[in-house]
Short mmCIF file of C-alpha atoms and ligand atoms in Angstrom, two decimals:
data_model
loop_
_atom_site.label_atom_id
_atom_site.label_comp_id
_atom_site.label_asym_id
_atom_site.label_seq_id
_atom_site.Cartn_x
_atom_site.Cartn_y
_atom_site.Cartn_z
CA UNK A 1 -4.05 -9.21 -23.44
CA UNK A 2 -3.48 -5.83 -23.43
CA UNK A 3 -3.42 -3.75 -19.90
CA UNK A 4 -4.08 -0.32 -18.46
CA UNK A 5 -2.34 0.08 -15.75
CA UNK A 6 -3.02 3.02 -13.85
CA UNK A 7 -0.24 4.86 -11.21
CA UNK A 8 3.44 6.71 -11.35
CA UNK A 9 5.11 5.10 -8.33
CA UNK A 10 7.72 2.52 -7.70
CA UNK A 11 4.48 0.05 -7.00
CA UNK A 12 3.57 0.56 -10.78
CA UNK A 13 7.01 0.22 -11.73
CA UNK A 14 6.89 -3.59 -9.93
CA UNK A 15 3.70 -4.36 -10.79
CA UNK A 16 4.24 -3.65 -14.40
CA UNK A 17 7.48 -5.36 -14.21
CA UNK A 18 5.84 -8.29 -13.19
CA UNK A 19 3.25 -8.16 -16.04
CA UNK A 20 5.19 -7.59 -18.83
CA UNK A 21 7.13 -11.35 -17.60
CA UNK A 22 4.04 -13.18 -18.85
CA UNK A 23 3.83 -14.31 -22.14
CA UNK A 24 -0.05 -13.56 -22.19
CA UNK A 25 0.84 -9.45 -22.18
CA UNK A 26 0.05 -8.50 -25.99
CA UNK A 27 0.89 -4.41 -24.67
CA UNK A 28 1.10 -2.57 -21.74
CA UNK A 29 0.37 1.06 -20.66
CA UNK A 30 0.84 2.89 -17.50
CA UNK A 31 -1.37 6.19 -17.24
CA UNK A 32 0.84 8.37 -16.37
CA UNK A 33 4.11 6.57 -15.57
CA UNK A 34 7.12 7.24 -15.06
CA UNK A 35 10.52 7.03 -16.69
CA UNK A 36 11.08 3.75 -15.49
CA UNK A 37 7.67 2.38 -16.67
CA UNK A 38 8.57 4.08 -19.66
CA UNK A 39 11.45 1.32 -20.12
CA UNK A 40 9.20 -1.44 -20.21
CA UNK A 41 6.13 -0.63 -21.28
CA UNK A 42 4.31 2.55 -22.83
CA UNK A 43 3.00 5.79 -20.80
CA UNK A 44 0.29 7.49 -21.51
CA UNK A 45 -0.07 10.94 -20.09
CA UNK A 46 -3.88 10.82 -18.20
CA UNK A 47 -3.91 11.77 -14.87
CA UNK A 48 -5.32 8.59 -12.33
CA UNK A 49 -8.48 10.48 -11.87
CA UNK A 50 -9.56 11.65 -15.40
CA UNK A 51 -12.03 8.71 -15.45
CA UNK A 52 -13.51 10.76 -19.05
CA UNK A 53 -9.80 10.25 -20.97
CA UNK A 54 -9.43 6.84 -19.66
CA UNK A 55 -12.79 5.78 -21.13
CA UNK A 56 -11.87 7.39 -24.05
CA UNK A 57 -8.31 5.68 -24.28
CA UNK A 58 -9.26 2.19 -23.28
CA UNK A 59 -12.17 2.05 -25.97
CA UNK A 60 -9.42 3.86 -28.42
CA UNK A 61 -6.99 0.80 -27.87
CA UNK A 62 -9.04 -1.92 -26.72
CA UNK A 63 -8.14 -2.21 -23.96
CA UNK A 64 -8.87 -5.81 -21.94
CA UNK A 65 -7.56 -5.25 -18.36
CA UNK A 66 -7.32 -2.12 -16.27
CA UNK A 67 -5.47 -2.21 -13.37
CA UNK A 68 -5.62 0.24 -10.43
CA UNK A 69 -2.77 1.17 -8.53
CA UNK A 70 -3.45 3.67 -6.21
CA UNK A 71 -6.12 4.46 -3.89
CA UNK A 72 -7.70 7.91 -5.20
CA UNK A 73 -9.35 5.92 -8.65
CA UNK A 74 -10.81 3.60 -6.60
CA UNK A 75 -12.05 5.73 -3.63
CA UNK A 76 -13.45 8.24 -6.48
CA UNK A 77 -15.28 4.71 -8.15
CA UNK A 78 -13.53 4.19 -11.13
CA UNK A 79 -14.71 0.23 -11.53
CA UNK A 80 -18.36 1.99 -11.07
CA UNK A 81 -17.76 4.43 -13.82
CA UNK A 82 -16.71 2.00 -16.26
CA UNK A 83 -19.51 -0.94 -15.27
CA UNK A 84 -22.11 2.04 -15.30
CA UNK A 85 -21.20 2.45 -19.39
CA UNK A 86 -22.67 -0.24 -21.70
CA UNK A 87 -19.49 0.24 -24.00
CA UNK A 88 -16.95 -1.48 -21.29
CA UNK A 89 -18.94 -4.87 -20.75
CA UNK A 90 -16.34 -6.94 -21.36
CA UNK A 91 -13.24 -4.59 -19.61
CA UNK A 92 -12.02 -6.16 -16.87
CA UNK A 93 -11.23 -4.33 -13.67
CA UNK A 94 -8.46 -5.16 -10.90
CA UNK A 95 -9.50 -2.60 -8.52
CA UNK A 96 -12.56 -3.13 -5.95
CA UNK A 97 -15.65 -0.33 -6.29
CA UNK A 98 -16.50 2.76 -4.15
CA UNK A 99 -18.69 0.50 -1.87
CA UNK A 100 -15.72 -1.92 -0.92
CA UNK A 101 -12.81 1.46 -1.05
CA UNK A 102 -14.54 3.18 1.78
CA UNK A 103 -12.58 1.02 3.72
CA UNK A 104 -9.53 2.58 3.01
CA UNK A 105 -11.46 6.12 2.61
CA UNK A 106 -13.67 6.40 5.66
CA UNK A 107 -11.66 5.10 9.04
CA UNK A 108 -15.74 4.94 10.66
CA UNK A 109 -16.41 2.72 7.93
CA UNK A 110 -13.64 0.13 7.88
CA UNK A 111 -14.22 0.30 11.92
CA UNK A 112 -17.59 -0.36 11.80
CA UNK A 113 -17.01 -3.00 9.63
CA UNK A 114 -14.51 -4.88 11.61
CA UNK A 115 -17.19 -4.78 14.67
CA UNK A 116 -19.99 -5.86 13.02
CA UNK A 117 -17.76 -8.78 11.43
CA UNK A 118 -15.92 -9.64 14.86
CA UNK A 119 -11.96 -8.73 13.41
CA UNK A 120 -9.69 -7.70 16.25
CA UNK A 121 -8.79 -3.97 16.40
CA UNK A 122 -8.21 -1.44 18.89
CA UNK A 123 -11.39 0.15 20.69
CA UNK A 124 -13.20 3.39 19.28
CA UNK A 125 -15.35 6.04 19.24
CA UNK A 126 -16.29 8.34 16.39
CA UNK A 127 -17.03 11.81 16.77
CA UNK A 128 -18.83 14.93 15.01
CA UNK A 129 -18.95 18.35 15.64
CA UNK A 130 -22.30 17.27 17.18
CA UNK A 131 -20.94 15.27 19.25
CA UNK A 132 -17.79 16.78 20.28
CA UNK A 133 -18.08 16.58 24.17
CA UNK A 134 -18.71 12.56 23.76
CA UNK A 135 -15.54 12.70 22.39
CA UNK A 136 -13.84 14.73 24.55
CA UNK A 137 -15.46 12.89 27.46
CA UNK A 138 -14.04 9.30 25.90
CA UNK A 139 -10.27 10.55 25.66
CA UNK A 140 -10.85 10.94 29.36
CA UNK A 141 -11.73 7.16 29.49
CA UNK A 142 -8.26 6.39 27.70
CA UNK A 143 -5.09 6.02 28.50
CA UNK A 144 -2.09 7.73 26.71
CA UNK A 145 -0.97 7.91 24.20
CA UNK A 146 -4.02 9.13 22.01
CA UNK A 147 -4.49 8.49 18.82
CA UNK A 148 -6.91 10.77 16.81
CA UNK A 149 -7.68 9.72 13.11
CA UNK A 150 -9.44 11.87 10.36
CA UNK A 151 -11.84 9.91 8.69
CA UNK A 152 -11.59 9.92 5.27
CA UNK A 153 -7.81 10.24 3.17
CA UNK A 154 -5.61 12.74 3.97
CA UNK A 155 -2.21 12.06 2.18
CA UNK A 156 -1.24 9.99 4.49
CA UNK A 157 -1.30 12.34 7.20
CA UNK A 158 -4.33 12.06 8.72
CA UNK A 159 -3.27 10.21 12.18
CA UNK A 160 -2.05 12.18 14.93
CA UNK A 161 -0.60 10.20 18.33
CA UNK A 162 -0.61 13.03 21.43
CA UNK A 163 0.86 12.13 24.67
CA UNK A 164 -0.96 14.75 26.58
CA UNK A 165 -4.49 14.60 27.41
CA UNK A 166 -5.18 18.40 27.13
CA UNK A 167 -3.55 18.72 23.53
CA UNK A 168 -5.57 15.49 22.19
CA UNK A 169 -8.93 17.17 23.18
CA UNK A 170 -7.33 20.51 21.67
CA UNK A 171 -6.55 18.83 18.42
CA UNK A 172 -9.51 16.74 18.75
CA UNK A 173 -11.42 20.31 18.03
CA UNK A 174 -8.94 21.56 15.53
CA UNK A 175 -9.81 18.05 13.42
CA UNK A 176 -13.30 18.99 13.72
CA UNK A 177 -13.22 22.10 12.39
CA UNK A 178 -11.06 21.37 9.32
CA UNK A 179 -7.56 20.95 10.44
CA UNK A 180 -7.56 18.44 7.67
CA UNK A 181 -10.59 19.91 5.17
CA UNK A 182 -13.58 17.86 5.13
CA UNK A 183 -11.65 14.28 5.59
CA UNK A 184 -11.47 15.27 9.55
CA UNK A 185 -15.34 16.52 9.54
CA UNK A 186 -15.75 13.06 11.30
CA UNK A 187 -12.76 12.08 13.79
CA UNK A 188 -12.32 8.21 15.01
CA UNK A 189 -10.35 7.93 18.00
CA UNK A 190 -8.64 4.84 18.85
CA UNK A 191 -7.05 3.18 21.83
CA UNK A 192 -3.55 3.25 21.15
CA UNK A 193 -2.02 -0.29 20.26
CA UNK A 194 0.96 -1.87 21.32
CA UNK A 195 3.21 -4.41 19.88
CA UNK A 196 5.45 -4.12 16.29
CA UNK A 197 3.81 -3.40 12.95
CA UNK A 198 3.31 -5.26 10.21
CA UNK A 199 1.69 -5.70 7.17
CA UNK A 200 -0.30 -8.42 5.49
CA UNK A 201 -1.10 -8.49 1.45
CA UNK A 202 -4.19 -10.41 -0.10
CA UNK A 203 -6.14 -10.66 -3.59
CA UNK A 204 -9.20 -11.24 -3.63
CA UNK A 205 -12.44 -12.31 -5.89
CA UNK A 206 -14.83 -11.10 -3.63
CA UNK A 207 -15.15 -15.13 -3.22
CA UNK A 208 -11.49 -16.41 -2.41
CA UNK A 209 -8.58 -14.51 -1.53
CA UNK A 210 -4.29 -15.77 -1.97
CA UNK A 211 -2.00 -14.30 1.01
CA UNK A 212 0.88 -12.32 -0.98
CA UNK A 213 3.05 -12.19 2.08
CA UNK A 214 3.92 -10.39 4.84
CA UNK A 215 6.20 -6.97 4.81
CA UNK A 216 7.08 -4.57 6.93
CA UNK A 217 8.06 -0.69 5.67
CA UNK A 218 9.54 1.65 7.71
CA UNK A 219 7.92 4.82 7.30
CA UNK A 220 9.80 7.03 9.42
CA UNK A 221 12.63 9.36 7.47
CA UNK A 222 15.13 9.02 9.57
CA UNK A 223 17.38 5.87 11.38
CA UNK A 224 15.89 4.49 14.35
CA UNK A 225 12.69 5.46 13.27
CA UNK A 226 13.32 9.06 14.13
CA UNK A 227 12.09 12.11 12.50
CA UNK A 228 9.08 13.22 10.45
CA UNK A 229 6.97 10.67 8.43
CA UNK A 230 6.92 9.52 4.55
CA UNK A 231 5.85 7.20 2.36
CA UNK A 232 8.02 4.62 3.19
CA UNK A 233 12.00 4.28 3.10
CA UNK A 234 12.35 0.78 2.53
CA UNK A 235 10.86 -2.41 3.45
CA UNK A 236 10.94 -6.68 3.87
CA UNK A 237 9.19 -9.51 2.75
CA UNK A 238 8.15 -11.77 4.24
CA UNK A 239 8.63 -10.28 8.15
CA UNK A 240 10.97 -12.73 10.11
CA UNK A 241 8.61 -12.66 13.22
CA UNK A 242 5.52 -13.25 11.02
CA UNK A 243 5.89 -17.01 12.09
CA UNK A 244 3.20 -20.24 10.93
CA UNK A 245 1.28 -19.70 13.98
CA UNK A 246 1.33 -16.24 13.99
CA UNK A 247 0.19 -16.13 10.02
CA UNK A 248 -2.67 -18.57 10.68
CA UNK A 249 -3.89 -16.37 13.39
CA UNK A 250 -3.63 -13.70 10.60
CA UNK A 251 -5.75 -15.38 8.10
CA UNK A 252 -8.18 -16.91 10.47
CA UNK A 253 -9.17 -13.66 12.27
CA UNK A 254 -8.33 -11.34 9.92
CA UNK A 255 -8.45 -12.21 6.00
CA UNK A 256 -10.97 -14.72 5.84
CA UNK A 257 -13.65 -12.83 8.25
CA UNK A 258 -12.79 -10.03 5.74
CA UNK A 259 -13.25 -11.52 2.56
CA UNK A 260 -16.13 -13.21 4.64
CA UNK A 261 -17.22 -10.06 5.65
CA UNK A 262 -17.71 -8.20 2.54
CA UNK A 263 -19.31 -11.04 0.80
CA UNK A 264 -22.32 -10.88 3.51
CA UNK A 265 -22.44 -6.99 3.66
CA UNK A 266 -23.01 -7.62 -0.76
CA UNK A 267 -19.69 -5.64 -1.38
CA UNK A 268 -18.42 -7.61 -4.57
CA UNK A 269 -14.67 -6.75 -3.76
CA UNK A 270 -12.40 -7.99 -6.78
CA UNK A 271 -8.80 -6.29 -6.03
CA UNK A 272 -5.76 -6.02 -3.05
CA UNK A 273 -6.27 -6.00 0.06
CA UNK A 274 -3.84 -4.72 2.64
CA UNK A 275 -4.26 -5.10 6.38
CA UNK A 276 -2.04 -2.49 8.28
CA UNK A 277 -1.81 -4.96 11.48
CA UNK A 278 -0.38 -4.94 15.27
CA UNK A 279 1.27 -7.94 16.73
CA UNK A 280 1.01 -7.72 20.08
CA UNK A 281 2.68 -10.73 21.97
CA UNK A 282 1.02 -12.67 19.06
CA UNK A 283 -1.95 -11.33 19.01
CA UNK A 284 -3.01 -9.73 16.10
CA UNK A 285 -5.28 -7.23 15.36
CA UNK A 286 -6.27 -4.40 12.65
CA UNK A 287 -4.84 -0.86 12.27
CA UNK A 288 -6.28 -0.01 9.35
CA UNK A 289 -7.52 -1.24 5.82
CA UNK A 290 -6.22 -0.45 2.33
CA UNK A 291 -7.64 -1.59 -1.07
CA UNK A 292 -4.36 -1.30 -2.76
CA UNK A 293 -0.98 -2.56 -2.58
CA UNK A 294 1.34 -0.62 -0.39
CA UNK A 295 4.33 1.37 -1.73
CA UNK A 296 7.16 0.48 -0.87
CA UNK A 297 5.55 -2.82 -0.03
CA UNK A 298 4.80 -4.02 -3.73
CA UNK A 299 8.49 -3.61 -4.78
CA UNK A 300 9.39 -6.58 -2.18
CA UNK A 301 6.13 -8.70 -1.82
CA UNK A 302 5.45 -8.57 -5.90
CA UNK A 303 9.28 -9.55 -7.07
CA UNK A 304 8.02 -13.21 -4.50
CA UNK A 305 5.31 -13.82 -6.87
CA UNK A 306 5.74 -16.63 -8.98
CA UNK A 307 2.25 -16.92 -10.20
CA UNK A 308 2.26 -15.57 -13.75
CA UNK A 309 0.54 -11.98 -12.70
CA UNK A 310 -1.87 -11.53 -15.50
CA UNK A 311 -3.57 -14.89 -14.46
CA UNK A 312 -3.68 -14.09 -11.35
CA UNK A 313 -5.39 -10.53 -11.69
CA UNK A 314 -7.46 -11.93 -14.83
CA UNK A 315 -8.82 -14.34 -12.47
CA UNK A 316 -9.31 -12.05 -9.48
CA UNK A 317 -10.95 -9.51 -11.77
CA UNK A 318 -13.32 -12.44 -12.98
CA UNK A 319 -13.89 -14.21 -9.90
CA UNK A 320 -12.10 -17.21 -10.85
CA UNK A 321 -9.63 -16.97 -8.36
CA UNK A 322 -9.65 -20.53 -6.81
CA UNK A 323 -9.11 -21.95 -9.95
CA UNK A 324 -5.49 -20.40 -9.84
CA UNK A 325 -2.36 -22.31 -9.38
CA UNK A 326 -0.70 -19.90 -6.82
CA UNK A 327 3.18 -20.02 -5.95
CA UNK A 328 5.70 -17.40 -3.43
CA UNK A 329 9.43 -17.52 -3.64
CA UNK A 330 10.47 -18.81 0.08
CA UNK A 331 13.62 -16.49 -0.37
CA UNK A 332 13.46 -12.42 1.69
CA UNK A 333 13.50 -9.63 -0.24
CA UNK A 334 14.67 -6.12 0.46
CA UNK A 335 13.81 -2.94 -0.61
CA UNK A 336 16.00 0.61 0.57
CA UNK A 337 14.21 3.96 -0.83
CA UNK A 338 16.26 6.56 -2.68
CA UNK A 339 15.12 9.91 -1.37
CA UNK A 340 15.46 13.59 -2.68
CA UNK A 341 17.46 15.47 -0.24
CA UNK A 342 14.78 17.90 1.91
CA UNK A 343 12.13 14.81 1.78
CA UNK A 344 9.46 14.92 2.97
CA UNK A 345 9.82 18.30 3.07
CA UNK A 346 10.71 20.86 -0.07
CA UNK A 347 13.17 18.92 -2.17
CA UNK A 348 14.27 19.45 -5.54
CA UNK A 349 13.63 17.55 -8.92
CA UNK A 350 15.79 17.33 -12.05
CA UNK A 351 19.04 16.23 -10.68
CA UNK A 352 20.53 13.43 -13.51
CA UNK A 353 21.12 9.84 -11.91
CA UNK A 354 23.87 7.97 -12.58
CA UNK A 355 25.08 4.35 -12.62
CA UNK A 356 22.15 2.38 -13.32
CA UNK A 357 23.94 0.15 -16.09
CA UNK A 358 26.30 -0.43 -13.29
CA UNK A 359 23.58 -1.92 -10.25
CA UNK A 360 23.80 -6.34 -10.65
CA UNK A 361 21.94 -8.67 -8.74
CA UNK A 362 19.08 -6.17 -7.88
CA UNK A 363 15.65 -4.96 -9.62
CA UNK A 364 15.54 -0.90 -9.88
CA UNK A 365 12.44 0.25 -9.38
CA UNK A 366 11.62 3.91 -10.30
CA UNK A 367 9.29 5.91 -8.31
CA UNK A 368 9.90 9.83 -8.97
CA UNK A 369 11.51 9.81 -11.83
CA UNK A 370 11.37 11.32 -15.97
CA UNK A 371 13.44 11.25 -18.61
CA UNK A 372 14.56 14.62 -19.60
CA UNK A 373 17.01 14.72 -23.56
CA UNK A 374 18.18 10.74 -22.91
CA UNK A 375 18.87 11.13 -19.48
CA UNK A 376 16.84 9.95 -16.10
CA UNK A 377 16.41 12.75 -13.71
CA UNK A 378 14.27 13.07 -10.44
CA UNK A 379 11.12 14.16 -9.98
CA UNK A 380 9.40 13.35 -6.63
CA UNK A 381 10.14 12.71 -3.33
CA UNK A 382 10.73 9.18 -3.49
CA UNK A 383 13.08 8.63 -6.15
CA UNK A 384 13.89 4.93 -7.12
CA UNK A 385 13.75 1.58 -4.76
CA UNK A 386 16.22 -1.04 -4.97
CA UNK A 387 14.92 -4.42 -4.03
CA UNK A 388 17.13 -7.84 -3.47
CA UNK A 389 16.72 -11.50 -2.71
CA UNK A 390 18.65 -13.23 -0.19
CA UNK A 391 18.15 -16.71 1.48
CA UNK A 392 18.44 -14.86 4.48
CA UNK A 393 17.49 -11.37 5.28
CA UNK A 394 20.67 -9.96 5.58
CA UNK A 395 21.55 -10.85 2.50
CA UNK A 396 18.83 -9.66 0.68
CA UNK A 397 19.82 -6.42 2.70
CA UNK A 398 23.64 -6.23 1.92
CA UNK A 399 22.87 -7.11 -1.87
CA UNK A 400 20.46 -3.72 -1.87
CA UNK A 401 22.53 -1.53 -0.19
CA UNK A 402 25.73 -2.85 -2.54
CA UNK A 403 22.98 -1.35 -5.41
CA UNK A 404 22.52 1.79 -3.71
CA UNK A 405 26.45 2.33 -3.83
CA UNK A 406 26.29 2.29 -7.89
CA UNK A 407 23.29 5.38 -7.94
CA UNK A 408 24.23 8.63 -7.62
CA UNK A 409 22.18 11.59 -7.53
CA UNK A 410 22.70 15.21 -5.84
CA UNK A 411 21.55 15.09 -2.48
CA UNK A 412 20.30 11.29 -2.63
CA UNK A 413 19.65 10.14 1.15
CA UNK A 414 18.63 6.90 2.35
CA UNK A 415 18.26 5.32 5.46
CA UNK A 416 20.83 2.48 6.24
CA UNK A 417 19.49 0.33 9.11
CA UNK A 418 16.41 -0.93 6.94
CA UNK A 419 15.88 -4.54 8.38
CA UNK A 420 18.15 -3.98 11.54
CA UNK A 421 15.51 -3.96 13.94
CA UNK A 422 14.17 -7.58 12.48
CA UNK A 423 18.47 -8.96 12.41
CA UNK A 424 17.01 -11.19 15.99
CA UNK A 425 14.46 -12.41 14.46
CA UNK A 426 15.00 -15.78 12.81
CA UNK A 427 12.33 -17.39 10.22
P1 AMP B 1 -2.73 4.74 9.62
O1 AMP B 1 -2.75 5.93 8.70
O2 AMP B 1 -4.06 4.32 10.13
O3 AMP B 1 -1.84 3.63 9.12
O4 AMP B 1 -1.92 5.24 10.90
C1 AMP B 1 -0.62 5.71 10.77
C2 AMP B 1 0.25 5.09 11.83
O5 AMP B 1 -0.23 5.45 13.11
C3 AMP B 1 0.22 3.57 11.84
O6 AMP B 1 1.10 3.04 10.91
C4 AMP B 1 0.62 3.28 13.25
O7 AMP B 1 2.03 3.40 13.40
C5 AMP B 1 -0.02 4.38 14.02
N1 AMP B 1 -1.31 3.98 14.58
C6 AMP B 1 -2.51 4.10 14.01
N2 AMP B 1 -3.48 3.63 14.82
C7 AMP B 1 -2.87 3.19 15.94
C8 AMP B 1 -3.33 2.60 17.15
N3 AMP B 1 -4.62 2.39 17.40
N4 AMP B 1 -2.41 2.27 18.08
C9 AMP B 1 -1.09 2.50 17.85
N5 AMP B 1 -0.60 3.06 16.75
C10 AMP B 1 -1.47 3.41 15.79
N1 LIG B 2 3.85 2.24 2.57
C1 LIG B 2 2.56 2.47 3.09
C2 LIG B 2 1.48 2.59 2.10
O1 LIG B 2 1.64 2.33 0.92
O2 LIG B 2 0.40 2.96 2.51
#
């Protein structure tokens, strides 16, 4: 078999990790990469988006898999570029099609979605510069907090929470008229949901789907969850709280009537599915959709895969899901993120790291990173993730953050109470 795998993140790094354990892999490349997928596999250097020079590549090398890691591809319909050409018949795709990515890329969408297919989430309204004094009108119907969402991508950004009723309807206006370009030309607002977050994996078929586990990431830069937001600092699999009743509520509500969901609305969704959820009391319900795995979530929900990976995607990609034997290591995992100092504001890139060879009993995965003349050296935000097991969380933990005490680079900062918030919570 050999695989395209598309992304430059620690979540390729994992994913491609995981590949290259199966002895189907015949060669793997990662478009663009980074240095650590550079260790274990070949990059090429084609941006995620340059659909033209992937087509041109995969027919080059014959290519039998491609696999989509982030959400841009997807959103901008790479698996309908490639089924559109008659020379990629036979490629197949882990990555769902524009029609099932607007969930992740229109917030209206994935909303109206969830209505029409009765999955719990938090009560809505979405608004247009046509429509703008509905809108205002509704935040007067709410109660604070407010949350105000653009509705298509953003970088992540796109979701503001106001306290104040006067500044919502302010920003409310300021969304309208391009405080976030043409993804906030439409604005969903949301009654704001209560309860502790958490985050639910899936493959799917577009037939059957497998649960990859639960994790939780902690987004916020600094400890306590203070301080401006990022990509993610860290995170756990499975979540200690996520419990057997709470996790059939999950499925039952959520991932079935989803799967369920896009079967009847003739959305032929073969790829990840990630439910952003609230667990209120119990009770859970949707936050928002994504058609991708979640970074840093893949580099502690993929390491509990025992499945052989390429059968599994082969046979999500093909629809022959069901007919795959599917196992999860019982054991936590831990991830803590490796920043650049300044993230996620300025930072630099190029500082040298040190004392990998030195790191035991953990997986180092690579996010922003290159190799410059032999050495690695930094090059993003989010620099390298080190992930553990334990039998219990805190071990998973203390065997990360033992890791993090071997890698050295100027100005690294992490944040050290990832999992204390979940220490209570017993499985
Ligand atoms: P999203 O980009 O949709 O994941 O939103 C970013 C963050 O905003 C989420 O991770 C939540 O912490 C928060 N958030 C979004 N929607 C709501 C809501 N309806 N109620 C409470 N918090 C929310
Ligand atoms: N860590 C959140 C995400 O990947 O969207």
């Amino acid at each position: 078999m050999k695989i395209l795998l598309l992304g430059s993140g620690g979540r390729e790094h994992a994913l491609a990790w995981k590949m290259i354990q199966s002895p189907k892999l015949e060669k793997l490349y990662v478009a663009p990469g980074n240095a650590g997928t550079a260790s274990i596999a070949e990059n090429v250097n084609i941006a995620v988006t340059d659909f033209n020079t992937i087509a041109d590549f995969i027919a080059e090398k014959g290519i039998n898999l491609l696999v989509v890691g982030p959400e841009d591809p997807l959103v901008e319909g790479v698996r309908d570029f490639f089924i559109a050409d008659a020379r990629f018949q036979d490629l197949m795709i882990l990555g769902p099609g524009k029609d099932g990515a607007i969930l992740e890329g229109s917030k209206d969408f994935a909303k109206q979605f969830m209505v029409r297919h009765g999955i719990p989430t938090a009560g809505y309204m979405t608004v247009t510069p046509e429509n703008i004094e509905k809108g205002q009108g509704y935040l007067t119907t709410l109660k604070a907090p407010y949350v105000l969402k653009a509705d298509g991508l953003a970088a992540g950004k796109g979701v503001l929470i106001i306290d104040d009723l006067q500044e919502a309807q302010r920003e409310l206006k300021e969304m309208l008229e391009g405080k976030f370009g043409t993804a906030s030309s439409r604005v969903v607002i949301e009654e704001f949901l209560r309860g502790i977050e958490i985050s639910v994996f899936a493959i799917t078929d577009g037939k059957t789907y497998k649960i990859l586990g639960s994790a939780k990431d902690y987004k916020r830069i600094g400890e306590g969850d203070m301080g401006l937001n990022t990509g993610g600092m860290g995170a756990i699999s499975p979540v200690p709280f996520a419990d057997e009743v709470f996790n059939k509520k999950v499925e039952e509500r959520i991932v079935r009537p989803t799967v369920e969901g896009l079967k009847k609305d003739g959305i032929d969704f073969r790829g990840f599915l990630f439910f952003g959820l609230m667990n209120d009391g119990g009770e859970p319900s949707v936050i928002e959709y994504n058609v991708r795995m979640g970074d840093p979530e893949t580099e502690v929900v993929i390491p509990r895969l025992k499945t052989d990976a390429i059968d599994l995607f082969v046979a999500a990609a093909t629809g022959e899901l069901a007919n795959v034997e599917f196992e999860l290591d019982n054991r936590y995992c831990a991830t803590v993120m490796l920043v650049a100092g300044g993230y996620p504001g300025d930072y630099k890139k190029g500082d040298v790291i040190t004392g990998f060879d030195q790191v035991e009993n953990s997986i180092v995965f690579q996010a922003g990173t290159k190799e410059v003349d032999g050495e690695i050296v930094t090059n993003g935000g989010r620099v390298i993730a080190v992930s553990s097991f334990g039998e219990q969380m805190e071990e998973a933990l203390t065997c990360s953050y033992v890791s993090v005490g071997k890698l050295c680079f100027k100005d690294m900062n992490y944040r050290k109470d990832i999992g204390q918030d979940l220490l209570n919570f017993k499985k």
